[in-house]
mmCIF file of C-alpha atoms and ligand atoms in Angstrom:
data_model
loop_
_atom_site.group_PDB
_atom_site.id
_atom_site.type_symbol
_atom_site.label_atom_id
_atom_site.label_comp_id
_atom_site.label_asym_id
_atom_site.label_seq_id
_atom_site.Cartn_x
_atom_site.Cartn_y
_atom_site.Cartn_z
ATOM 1 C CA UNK A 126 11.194 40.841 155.973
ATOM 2 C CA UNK A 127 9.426 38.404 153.226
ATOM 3 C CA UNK A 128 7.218 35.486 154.495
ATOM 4 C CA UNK A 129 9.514 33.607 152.278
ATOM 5 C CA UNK A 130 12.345 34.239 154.680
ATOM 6 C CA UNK A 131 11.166 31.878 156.802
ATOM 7 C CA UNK A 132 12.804 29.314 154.506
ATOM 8 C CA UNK A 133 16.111 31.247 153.995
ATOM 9 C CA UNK A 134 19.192 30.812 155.313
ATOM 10 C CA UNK A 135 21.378 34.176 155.448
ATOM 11 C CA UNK A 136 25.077 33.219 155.845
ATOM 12 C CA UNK A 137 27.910 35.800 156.044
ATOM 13 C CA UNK A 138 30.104 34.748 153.302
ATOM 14 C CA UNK A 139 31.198 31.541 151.087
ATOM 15 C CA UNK A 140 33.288 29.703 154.571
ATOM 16 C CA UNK A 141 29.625 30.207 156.334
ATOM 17 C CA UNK A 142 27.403 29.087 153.088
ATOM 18 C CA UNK A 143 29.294 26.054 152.793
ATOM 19 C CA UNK A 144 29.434 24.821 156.746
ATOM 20 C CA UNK A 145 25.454 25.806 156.924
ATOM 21 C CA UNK A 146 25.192 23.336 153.963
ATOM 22 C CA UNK A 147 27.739 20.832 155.747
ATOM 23 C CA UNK A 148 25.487 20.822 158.907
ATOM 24 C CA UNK A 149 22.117 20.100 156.747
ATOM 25 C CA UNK A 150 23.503 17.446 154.867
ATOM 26 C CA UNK A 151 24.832 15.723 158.149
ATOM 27 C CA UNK A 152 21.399 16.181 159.735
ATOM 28 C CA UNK A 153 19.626 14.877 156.682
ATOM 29 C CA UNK A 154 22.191 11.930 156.179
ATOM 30 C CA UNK A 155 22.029 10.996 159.296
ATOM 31 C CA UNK A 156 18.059 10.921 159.683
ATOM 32 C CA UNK A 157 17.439 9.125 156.194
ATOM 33 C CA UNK A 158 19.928 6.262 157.292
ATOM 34 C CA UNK A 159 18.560 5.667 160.840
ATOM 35 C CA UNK A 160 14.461 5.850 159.404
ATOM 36 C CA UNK A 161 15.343 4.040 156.046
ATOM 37 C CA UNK A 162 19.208 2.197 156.172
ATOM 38 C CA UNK A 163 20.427 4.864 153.096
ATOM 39 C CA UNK A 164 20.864 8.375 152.274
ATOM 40 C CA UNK A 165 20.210 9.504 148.466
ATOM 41 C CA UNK A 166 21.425 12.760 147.133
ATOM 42 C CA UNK A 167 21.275 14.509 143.981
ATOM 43 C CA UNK A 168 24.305 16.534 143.736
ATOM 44 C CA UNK A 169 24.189 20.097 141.732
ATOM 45 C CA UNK A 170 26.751 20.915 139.672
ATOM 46 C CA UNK A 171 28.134 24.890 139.062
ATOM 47 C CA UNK A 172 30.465 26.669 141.556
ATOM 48 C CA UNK A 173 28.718 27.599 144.261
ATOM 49 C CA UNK A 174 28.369 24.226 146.081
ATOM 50 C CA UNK A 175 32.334 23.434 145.599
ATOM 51 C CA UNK A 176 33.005 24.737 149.171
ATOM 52 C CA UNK A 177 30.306 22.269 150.551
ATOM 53 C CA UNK A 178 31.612 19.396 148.612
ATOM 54 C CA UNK A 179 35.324 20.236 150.361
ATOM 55 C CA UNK A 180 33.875 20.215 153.164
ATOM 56 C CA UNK A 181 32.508 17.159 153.556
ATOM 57 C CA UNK A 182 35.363 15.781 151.938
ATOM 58 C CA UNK A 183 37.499 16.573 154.823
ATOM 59 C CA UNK A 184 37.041 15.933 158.553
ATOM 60 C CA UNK A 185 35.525 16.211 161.186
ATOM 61 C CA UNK A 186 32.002 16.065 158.016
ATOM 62 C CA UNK A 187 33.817 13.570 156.207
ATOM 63 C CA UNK A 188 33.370 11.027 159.312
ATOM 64 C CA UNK A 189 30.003 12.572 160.197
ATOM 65 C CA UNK A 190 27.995 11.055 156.911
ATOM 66 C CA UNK A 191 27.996 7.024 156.046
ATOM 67 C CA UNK A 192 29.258 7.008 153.170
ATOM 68 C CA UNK A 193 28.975 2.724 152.987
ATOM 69 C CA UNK A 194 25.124 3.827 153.194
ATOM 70 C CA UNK A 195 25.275 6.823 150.734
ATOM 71 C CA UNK A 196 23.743 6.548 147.285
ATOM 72 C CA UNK A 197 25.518 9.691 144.667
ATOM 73 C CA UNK A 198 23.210 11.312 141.759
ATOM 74 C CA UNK A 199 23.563 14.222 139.993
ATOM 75 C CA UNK A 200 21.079 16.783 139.471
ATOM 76 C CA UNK A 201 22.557 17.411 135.742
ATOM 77 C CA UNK A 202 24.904 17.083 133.623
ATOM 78 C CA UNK A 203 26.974 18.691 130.215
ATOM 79 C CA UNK A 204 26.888 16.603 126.910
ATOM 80 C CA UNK A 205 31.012 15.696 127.549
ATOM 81 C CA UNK A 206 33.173 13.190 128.991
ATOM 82 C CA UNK A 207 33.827 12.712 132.740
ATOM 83 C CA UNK A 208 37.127 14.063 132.437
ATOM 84 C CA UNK A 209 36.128 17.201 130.862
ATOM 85 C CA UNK A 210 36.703 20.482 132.960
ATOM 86 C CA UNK A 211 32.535 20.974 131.937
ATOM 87 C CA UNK A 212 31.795 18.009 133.438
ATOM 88 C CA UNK A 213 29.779 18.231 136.404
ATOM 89 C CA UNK A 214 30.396 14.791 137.879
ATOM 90 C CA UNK A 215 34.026 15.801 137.037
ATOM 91 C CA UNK A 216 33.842 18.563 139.860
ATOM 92 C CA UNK A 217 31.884 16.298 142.386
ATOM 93 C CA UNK A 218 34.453 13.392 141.834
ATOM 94 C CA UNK A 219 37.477 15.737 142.468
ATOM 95 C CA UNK A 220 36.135 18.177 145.162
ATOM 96 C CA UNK A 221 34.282 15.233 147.196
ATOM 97 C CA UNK A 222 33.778 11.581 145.660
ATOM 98 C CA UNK A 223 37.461 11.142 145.315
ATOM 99 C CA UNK A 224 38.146 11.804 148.968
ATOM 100 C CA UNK A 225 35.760 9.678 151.022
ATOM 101 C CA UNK A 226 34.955 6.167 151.012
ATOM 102 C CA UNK A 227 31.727 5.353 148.785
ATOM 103 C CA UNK A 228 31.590 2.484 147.557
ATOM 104 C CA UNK A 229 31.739 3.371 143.626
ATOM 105 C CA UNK A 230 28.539 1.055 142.649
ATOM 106 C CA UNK A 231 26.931 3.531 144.724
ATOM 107 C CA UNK A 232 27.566 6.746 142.262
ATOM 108 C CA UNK A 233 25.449 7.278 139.532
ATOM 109 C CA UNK A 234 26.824 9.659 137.233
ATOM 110 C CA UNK A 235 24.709 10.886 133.947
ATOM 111 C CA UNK A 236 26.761 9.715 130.954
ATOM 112 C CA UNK A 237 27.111 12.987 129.103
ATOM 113 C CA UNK A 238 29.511 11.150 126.553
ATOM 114 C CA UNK A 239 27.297 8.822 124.465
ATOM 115 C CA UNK A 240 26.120 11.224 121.775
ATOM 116 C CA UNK A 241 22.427 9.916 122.558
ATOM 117 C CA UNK A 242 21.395 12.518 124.839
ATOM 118 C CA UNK A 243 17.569 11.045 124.880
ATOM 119 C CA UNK A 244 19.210 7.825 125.727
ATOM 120 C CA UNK A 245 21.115 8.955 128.485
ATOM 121 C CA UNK A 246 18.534 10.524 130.075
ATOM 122 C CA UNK A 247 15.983 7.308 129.768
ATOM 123 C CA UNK A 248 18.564 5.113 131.102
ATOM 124 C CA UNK A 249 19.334 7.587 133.757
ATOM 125 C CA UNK A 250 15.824 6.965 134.775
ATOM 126 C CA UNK A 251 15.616 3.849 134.615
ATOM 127 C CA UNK A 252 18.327 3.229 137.092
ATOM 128 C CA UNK A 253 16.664 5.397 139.749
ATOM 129 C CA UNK A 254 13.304 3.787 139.056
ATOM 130 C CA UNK A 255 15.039 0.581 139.878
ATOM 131 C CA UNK A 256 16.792 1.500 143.074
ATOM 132 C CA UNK A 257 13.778 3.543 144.310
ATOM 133 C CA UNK A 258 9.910 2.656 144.436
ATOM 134 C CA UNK A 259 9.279 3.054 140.640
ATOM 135 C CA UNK A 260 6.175 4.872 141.251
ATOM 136 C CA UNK A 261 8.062 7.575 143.509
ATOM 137 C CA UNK A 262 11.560 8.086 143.192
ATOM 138 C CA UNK A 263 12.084 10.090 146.320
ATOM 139 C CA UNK A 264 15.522 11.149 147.085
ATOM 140 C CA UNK A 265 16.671 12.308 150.423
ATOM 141 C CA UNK A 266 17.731 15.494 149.302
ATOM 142 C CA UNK A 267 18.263 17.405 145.838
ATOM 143 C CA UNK A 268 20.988 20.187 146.163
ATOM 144 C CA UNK A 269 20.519 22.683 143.640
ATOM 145 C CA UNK A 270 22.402 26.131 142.678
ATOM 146 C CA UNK A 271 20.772 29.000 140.667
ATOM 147 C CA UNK A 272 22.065 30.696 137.257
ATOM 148 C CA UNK A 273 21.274 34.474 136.603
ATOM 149 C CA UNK A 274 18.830 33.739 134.593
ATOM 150 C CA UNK A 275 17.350 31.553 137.433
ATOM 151 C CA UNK A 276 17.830 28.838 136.086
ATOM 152 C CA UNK A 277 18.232 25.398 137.962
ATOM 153 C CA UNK A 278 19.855 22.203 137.596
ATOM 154 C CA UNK A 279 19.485 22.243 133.301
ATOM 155 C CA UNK A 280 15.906 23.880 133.731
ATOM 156 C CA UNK A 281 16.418 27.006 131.845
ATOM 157 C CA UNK A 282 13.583 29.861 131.167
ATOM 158 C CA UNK A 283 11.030 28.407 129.000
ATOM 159 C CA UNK A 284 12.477 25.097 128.873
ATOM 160 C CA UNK A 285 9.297 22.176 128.139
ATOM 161 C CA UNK A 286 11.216 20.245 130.569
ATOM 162 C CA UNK A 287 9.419 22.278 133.264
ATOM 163 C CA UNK A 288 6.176 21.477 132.069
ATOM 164 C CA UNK A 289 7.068 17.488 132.346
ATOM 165 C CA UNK A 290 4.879 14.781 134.091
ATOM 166 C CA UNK A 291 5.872 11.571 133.455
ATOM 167 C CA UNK A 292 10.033 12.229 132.824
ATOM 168 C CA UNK A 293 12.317 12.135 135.698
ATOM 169 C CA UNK A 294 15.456 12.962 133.311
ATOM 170 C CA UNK A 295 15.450 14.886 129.715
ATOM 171 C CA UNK A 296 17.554 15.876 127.486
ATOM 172 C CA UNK A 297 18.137 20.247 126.900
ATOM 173 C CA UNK A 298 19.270 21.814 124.582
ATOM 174 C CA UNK A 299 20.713 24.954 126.016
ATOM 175 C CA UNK A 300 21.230 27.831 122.952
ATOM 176 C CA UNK A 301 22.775 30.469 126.177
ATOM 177 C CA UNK A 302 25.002 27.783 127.756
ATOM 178 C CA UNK A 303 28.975 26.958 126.784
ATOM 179 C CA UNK A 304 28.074 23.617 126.575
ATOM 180 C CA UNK A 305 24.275 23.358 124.708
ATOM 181 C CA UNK A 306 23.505 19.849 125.076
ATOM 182 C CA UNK A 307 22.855 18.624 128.231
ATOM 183 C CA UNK A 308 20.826 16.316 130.383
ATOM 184 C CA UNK A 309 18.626 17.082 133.456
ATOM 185 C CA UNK A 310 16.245 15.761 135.962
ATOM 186 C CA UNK A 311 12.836 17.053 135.764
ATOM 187 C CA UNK A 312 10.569 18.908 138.610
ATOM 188 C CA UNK A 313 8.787 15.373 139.010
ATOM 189 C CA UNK A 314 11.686 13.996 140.746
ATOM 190 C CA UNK A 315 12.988 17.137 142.046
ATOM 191 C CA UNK A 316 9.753 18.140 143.677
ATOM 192 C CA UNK A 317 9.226 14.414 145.269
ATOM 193 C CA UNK A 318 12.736 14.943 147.465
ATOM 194 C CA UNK A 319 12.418 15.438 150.967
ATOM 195 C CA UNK A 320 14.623 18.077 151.326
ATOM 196 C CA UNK A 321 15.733 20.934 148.637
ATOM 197 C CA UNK A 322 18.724 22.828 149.445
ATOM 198 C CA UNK A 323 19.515 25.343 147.389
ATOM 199 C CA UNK A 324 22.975 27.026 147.518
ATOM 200 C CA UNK A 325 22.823 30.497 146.311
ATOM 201 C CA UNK A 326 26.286 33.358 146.310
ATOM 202 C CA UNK A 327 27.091 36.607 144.959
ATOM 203 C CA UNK A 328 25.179 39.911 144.370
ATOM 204 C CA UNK A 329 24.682 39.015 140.754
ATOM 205 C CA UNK A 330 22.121 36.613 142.109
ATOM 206 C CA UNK A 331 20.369 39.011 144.176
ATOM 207 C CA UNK A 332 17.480 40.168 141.535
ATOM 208 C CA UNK A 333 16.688 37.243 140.006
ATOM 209 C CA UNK A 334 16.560 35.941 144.045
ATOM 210 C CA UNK A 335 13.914 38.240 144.853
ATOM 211 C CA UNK A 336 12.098 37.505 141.894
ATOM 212 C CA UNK A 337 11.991 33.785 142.901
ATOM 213 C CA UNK A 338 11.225 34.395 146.787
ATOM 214 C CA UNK A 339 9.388 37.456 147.091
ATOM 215 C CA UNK A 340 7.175 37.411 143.385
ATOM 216 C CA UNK A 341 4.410 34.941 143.571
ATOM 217 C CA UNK A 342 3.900 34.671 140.043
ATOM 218 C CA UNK A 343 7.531 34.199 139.322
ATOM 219 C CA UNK A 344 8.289 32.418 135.839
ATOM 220 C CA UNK A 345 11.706 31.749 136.745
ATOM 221 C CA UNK A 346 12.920 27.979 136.812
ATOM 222 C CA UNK A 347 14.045 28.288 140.356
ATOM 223 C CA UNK A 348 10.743 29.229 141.516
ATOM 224 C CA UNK A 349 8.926 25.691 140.070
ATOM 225 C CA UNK A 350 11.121 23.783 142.353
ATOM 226 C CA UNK A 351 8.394 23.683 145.567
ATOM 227 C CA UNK A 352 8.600 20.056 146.886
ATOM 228 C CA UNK A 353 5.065 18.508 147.433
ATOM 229 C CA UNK A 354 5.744 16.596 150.839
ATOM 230 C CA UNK A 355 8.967 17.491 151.821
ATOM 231 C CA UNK A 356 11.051 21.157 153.020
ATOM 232 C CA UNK A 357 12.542 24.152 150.626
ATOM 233 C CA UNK A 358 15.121 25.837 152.435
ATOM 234 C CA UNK A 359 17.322 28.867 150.376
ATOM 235 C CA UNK A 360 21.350 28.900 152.443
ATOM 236 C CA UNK A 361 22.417 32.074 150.504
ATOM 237 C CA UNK A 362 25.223 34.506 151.321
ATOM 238 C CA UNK A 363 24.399 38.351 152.915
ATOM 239 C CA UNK A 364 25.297 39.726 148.790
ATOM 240 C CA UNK A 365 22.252 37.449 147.169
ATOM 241 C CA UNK A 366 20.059 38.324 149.968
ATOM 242 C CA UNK A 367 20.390 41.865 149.012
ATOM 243 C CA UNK A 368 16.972 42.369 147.491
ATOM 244 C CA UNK A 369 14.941 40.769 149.712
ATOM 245 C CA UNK A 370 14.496 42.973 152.675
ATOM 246 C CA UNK A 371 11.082 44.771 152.609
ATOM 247 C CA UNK A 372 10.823 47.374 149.606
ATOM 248 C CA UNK A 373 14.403 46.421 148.209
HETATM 249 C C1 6PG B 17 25.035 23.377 136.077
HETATM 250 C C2 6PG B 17 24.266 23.468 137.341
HETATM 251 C C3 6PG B 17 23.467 24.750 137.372
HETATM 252 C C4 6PG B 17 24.101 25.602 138.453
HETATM 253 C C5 6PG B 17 23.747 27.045 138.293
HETATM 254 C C6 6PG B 17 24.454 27.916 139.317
HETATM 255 O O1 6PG B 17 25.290 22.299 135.618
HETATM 256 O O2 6PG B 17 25.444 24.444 135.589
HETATM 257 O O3 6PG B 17 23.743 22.395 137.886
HETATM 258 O O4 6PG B 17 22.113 24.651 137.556
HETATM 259 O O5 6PG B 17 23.718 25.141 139.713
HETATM 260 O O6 6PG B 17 24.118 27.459 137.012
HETATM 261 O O7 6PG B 17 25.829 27.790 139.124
HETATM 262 P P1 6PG B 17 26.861 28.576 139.988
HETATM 263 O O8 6PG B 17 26.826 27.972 141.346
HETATM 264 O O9 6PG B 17 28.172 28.326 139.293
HETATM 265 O O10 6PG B 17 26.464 30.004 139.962
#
């Protein structure tokens, strides 16, 4: 097996993916709010991390986090309004937001809506700058998902958003995506998180996988997300892992 596996999580199916995720986020809830009195989270948006979000949602996870204590992000988000089915603050509110009991000053959605995409995005970072140390706005953990074209949160292939250093949030403009326009964090913030989860289904995922865990010099998106003080762990289902055993 890959050195990288030592960071990957190999679940049996979507049930498995989404309780391995369930546990983490527990764990890492739990730890942030006894060391620091609050957990932060950057939620990703996409399909794959649905079954978490319903998950924690419902008990016994749903009594297992503090949610009076939990602060709500989002990694991304789609140029539309919160109601849209593209909204990705739409899917987190109805799979998981809607169902536990956060207090709502405490969830800090990207306001795809304005029509000032560059706006959004700076006032999106300014909020976090003010609820974090401006200097280093560390979340507790960034969950993220992966696209086919290995892209992450709205960091697409050859996106000048990767190359950011100051940015924590940017506006895209996506030519491949249904919805173009969108707004994302950068790999500043990303990479400052203590813990990246990645969430990662289906054997479409597989190649560009391998390419992002086993190729060193991988251009993908996916594969700039390495957090400078803080863990990288891959939970992916037995179909994405299927290029990454030795000489697949
Ligand atoms: C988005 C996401 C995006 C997503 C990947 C994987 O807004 O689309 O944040 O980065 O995580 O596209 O999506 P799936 O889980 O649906 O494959």
């Amino acid at each position: 097996m890959a050195k990288t596996l030592a960071d990957v999580v190999v679940t049996e199916g979507a049930g498995a993916l989404a309780e391995e995720a369930a546990e983490r986020l527990v764990r890492i809830a739990g730890e942030a709010t006894a060391a620091r009195g609050r957990f932060t989270v950057a939620l990703a948006g996409g399909a794959t991390p649905r079954g978490l979000y319903s998950r924690l949602a419902a008990e016994p996870r749903r009594s297992e986090v503090d949610w009076g204590r939990t602060w709500v992000f989002l990694g991304d988000e789609r140029c539309v309004p919160p109601t849209d089915r593209e909204s990705n603050y739409r899917m987190a509110h109805d799979t998981l937001l809607a169902h536990v009991p956060i207090p709502p000053g405490q969830v800090f959605r990207i306001r795809g809506e304005d029509g000032d995409a560059a706006r959004s995005a700076a006032d999106y970072e300014t909020q976090l700058r003010a609820l974090f140390d401006p200097e280093l706005v560390r979340l507790d953990l960034v969950l993220l998902g992966m696209g086919l074209d290995g892209h992450t949160a709205s960091l697409f292939p050859g996106s000048a958003a990767l190359e950011e250093r100051q940015r924590l949030a940017v506006a895209v403009d996506v030519r491949a995506a249904a919805v173009s326009s969108r707004i994302t964090l950068t790999p500043v913030v990303l990479n400052a998180a203590r813990h990246v989860l990645f969430l990662v289904a289906g054997a479409e995922k597989a190649r560009p996988l391998a390419d992002v865990l086993k190729n060193p010099a991988s251009s993908l998106p996916a594969a700039r997300i390495r957090p400078k003080d803080g863990s990288l762990t891959w939970i992916i289902d037995r179909a994405a892992a299927g290029r990454l055993s030795e000489g697949a």
